[in-house]
């Protein structure tokens, strides 16, 4: 047989035996030598033999030569003849014609397929190695086996773009490709495939442009940042990347987080995930502190790295809600960044600019002239709709709960309340918020997922929802009442230089400990009563513990962060730090300097102007 | 072909193709229309075609019509002819003849069966959905598949009565029905089947009438209540309902709980359960407090609800042992009742009547004129025999251990000691009780299942049992000795108005902390010594901590609950509460009011008459 | 047919049908009777029939008789004839010829094999019972089935030597023997097989004789003890025995433990283990205290016993590193010994002789004239090489880190530093040690396996290693700086009778709590500063808490254990105990006696000579 003059083919790595044409000339690479001839590779995995009688020159291993395909036998052996030509044109055969997409696998059971995919997880079982593959159409598993418990294709790593061939099977009623061949694509092909997959994934991940549930200038301005967060989360779900949601453990934080939890888990289900997938890919964790503690990031990293090794999972995205935007988070962010974690923040606390260098996206009303009145719960519910629009019908009332829970005074509060007033009165919303706070106290730092859903009426069991909220509100109010009866008689009153009324209470020795309400809330409740009793007057309440004080105030133009900075400098060995908002916050110190710090603090408070 | 005049059949949902007789007339419901004819349902799942040539009238979907069966083809297609008759008699075909019971499945491997069962668990795997089915003869699994990870038959819920058809297979050496069809039975049939299953289950669940291990008037009077508890527990095991056993973490409570644990786990094994079933269906948890804390019910509910969602498990029964019968348990019970949990109590503490509204059954010697001398451990062991009689030989000595552990002075104490005196002396029993207390201290609130079994000699390894108890007793006594050497020099003595001797010790600053013995036990040991030193005199010992005091007394006719109530009223802002028995108990207060409360308490104690 | 006169065979339990020779006479045991004849056993599992026409005498079940093999049919049925001879010689047929070794199973897929093995694990699944079998060539699983979830061969126990027959299969790409027959070998055969397996395992387990990484007299003298530890660990891996590694939670302890972790897990992998095997067979747990606390041994035993029951696992070996050699460990050792656990210690703290009775091997420099300067980290790295030599390249720098971390002043310090100076400067090593201490603080008592590997540069990701260590060192130093700024102003200075300078600081009320650095380290940092400020003078620093004091000193020839003993005797009700080294240590007491104890302590310190 004769080939066309001067036309030579280069076989792409995606090509199979059936893509080779008898009579054509191909580039080949010498692999090794036998008595009866020379073995060459036609691409990365198709091997042929040049019988000794057809070898035309001397080679060493690795030489590139040209060969003519003389025959392909029934057993798959290829008979070649060496060809020597000077000038020729090379034609790359990409073999894309036979490529299957993962979304089509269900129609190919029993067939051999050829796939270009990204590797999204690599799990070694005691039998085969399981590779989770993604492309622009979906996610499926492939199984490869060398030896029991031994990692197949050790050169393939998480995130690689590979070419895979194998037979599509059903195993325990699940689709699976029994991988007969896999290779990492060379750079050029990789870029092509990656671009194709990424492009398609990005298109899918980009959130729909929905109007918000209410009209809000602040929200409109935040839309681009919210879309960015929604985009990153949707893409994580499509590419099997775990998400850890850390949130403030109060009603607003819970509402924010549960909205997004509902959206993400619904999206995982829609993508074919089962309950196990869900628990591997998503975890919600209430935080002890109002920021990301080093202990928390340490635990998150410890688990993530172990899962990465044990289950071959990607490193997670960290999503912070109702906290995360201040300097106090930075030590933990620095730690997370050693492992290149993506960090997202949705918060309504006053942000420190320096924090932004760690964040891939940050939604915060302060960025656009809003304030904490646009609460995390409002942002979370709107974000949830961007992630998975059908979630709306379940969470429409969430922002109203967040609004009253966080005592928002922004115009958005009324709008969200009006949106659901037919079903949830303002009183109902307050009850739900109190029930969340109370229940979270007893849950400690567990997510209490199903109980919380019932409190928020996310399970459509209205009777249970009503019974549960009503019980929790009754218990919470009884506990607050008991605490106040115990503490109020010990409140001490004085009048400061600036004529404001100062009330102090030792919340360590004059309140029940380790029960609801905890010291911060106890101080707040006392302050509320004293404000009512002293209508119209400037009131400051200090709830003092052994090494901390909680500050609540009304009508005094104080600046807590400033006082903390000054006290830290003035009181040597006081170990003073803390902060919060301008007029509400807390201060910490070492126990032995308590009197010095407290009297210094009171002196400073007395010097601020009153309203 | 001609059918019998005016006789028409109604095919029950249990009927299969083979139950249809060619030539007979059946009721049918119009399902849909094709070019070539009309499809109708003969029952909920058998479909036939009326060829267009055999359609006699015009229909809309859902119409009920009559059809004659002309032919059943080899492929299962049914050829029908519409029949129009005015007057006819309907004969229901129930097809019960072909029904299989779950207990017979093992003889039907490879066959198609038809079952009427209750659904006891629904677990979604990444492949099929697994339905656990129960009937009056047993428990087996069925697997149904639509799509990987997707819930099959989403209309079927936990607790439904369903009709199932499918093939019996062996999968990994386990019986399984590959469900080809399942439907919820209509109300009428459901009631029939439910009645049949319930009746049979109730018969099986009802405990045998065994005599108690000893003669006891109190036990005889408690028998009906004990049988009720045993019945509910046995039925839970038969119907795959989880049981959470919460118990007091002292020797008596452990003995009570381990008796019942042994009975329940043995029964689960006898029912074919493996170690996994066991750990899903039964959990024993020692409680920190002597009552059901809100934190505990919160955790129990959190886990139970998650298991309910993730594994499709039933909500659990709560069984309280050696606690559970007082007002202090009510907040937790109210919470459990939001989720309709069944609560059972086996306790020997003085019960508050108000608690009973939450309980499905309550065994308590006070209900029948007995007192705490009939300890929870005695009740538990007798209850265990009702649940699973063969357990007796393992636990005969348990009541004696409980008796000495709880210092019972009831006549039952001697009888139980005599029952086992050949094998266990009173000294042995005391040692076992002390070993349990000491070991539980280090186990914190883990169940320590296997170690506890060895302490109780439940594993038939006498040598290990002896070595273990002897070691623990030695260590416990050494620790008590060290504590007493440290504390005793700090005990202060005074004589009260009523001539009783008052001893006070600050157990916070004059005792080792966070080690064995803890403050309560330390106070008790000190009291015992002081009683011996002051033979015949009235003695009161107060073990005082920063916000609590432990009260032990002898020979003073005091009333602790009364004093607590009075101090609570008299000391404004004292945060006083607590209680216990009349002459043994504890009192809590806020740290800042300690001196006021303690001196108030001492004054009151001094006013009670002495014996 | 005729047999040789007077020669009779006794068929061993390892024999199969194919070992029976037609025409020979065999011993047999009567099993039962049928109308058509008598069934007999030729060995424990081969049954044959004597047709009624060939029965020569009357028997009862269990009778031993002689039979001639007339025929073996194609279906495996054996036709026998009873033979009656008086005098005969018995020839035992052991059938060892057909025995397969586990290492050969991979070549026998699809064949029936006969094995003599030790049972190393027995796991009941919901289907078959899985027996892990070991012999001198490897470890494989066998599956035996009677009934779903029911224990097959209940007479076979962990550690038994058994004969197994069955077919070799691949199940989920894993080798497995489907056991058709298994029996515990009779004593004589057992001893033979055991000897063979043990001999071969011992040979494999015995560590290679490698030179140490550096020259050291102390190490050379410790070699035999280290080999003993390595041997026991290697054998544990070969025989599926779990290992719990408990270690001191500081840099030296971590380095020691991670060296050995790396060696053990590598060996498990080489033996074919997967990640699951690894997590069942090896656990590393940092200890809260510098000794084995009762709470820790309690938890270890609780889990081990539950695993023993649930997964049929062997009881574990306890390996203590950088602690374990003192009296304080004995209560826990006594507990472990009730369960016959093997305990190994690799420590460099001054050992108490009495402890050795609990230990199977103990490596300690004090045994050979060395001291704590030969740190646990040095010992651990050298031990790791004995366990798995290829580990060396990963851990060569570990001893240098341990040396600077524990402030070793032994000559080995310099040698280990020189060994790796091209890659790690002394400064680098110090940074790594500080990073470990700081990270472990936040890990609390989790092992933080993967993070710790990165700190120690065990994952070959140099960039991440550098970033991580640098970040942790920066954060640690900032935290120390903050603590010192808070505490230093409160340090009080006095001069003692012996002219040494005494500095005291209340670390409870003048230091930040629950953060890094903790009280002990805070005291050490303060002491270092004061030493520098008072160059050349004797300095004692006391870091005082409510019920403890940390003692650091330079230049005073004090004896802390002696002072503790004296104070314990002198101060009645002081609850004094504690100890440590001669000049560095801590003392505990009850809070109420703090002033008495501290002034007593100071008085004693003032009486020691200064250097």
mmCIF file of C-alpha atoms in Angstrom, chain C residues 29-33 38-39 59-64:
data_model
loop_
_atom_site.group_PDB
_atom_site.id
_atom_site.type_symbol
_atom_site.label_atom_id
_atom_site.label_comp_id
_atom_site.label_asym_id
_atom_site.label_seq_id
_atom_site.Cartn_x
_atom_site.Cartn_y
_atom_site.Cartn_z
ATOM 1 C CA UNK C 29 -15.847 -42.041 63.666
ATOM 2 C CA UNK C 30 -19.526 -42.928 63.477
ATOM 3 C CA UNK C 31 -21.641 -39.881 62.839
ATOM 4 C CA UNK C 32 -25.147 -41.148 62.304
ATOM 5 C CA UNK C 33 -27.450 -43.748 60.883
ATOM 6 C CA UNK C 38 -24.020 -45.690 58.499
ATOM 7 C CA UNK C 39 -22.297 -42.344 58.045
ATOM 8 C CA UNK C 59 -22.220 -49.099 66.665
ATOM 9 C CA UNK C 60 -23.394 -46.085 68.563
ATOM 10 C CA UNK C 61 -22.694 -42.535 67.540
ATOM 11 C CA UNK C 62 -19.095 -41.551 68.196
ATOM 12 C CA UNK C 63 -17.666 -45.061 67.967
ATOM 13 C CA UNK C 64 -14.252 -45.313 66.370
#
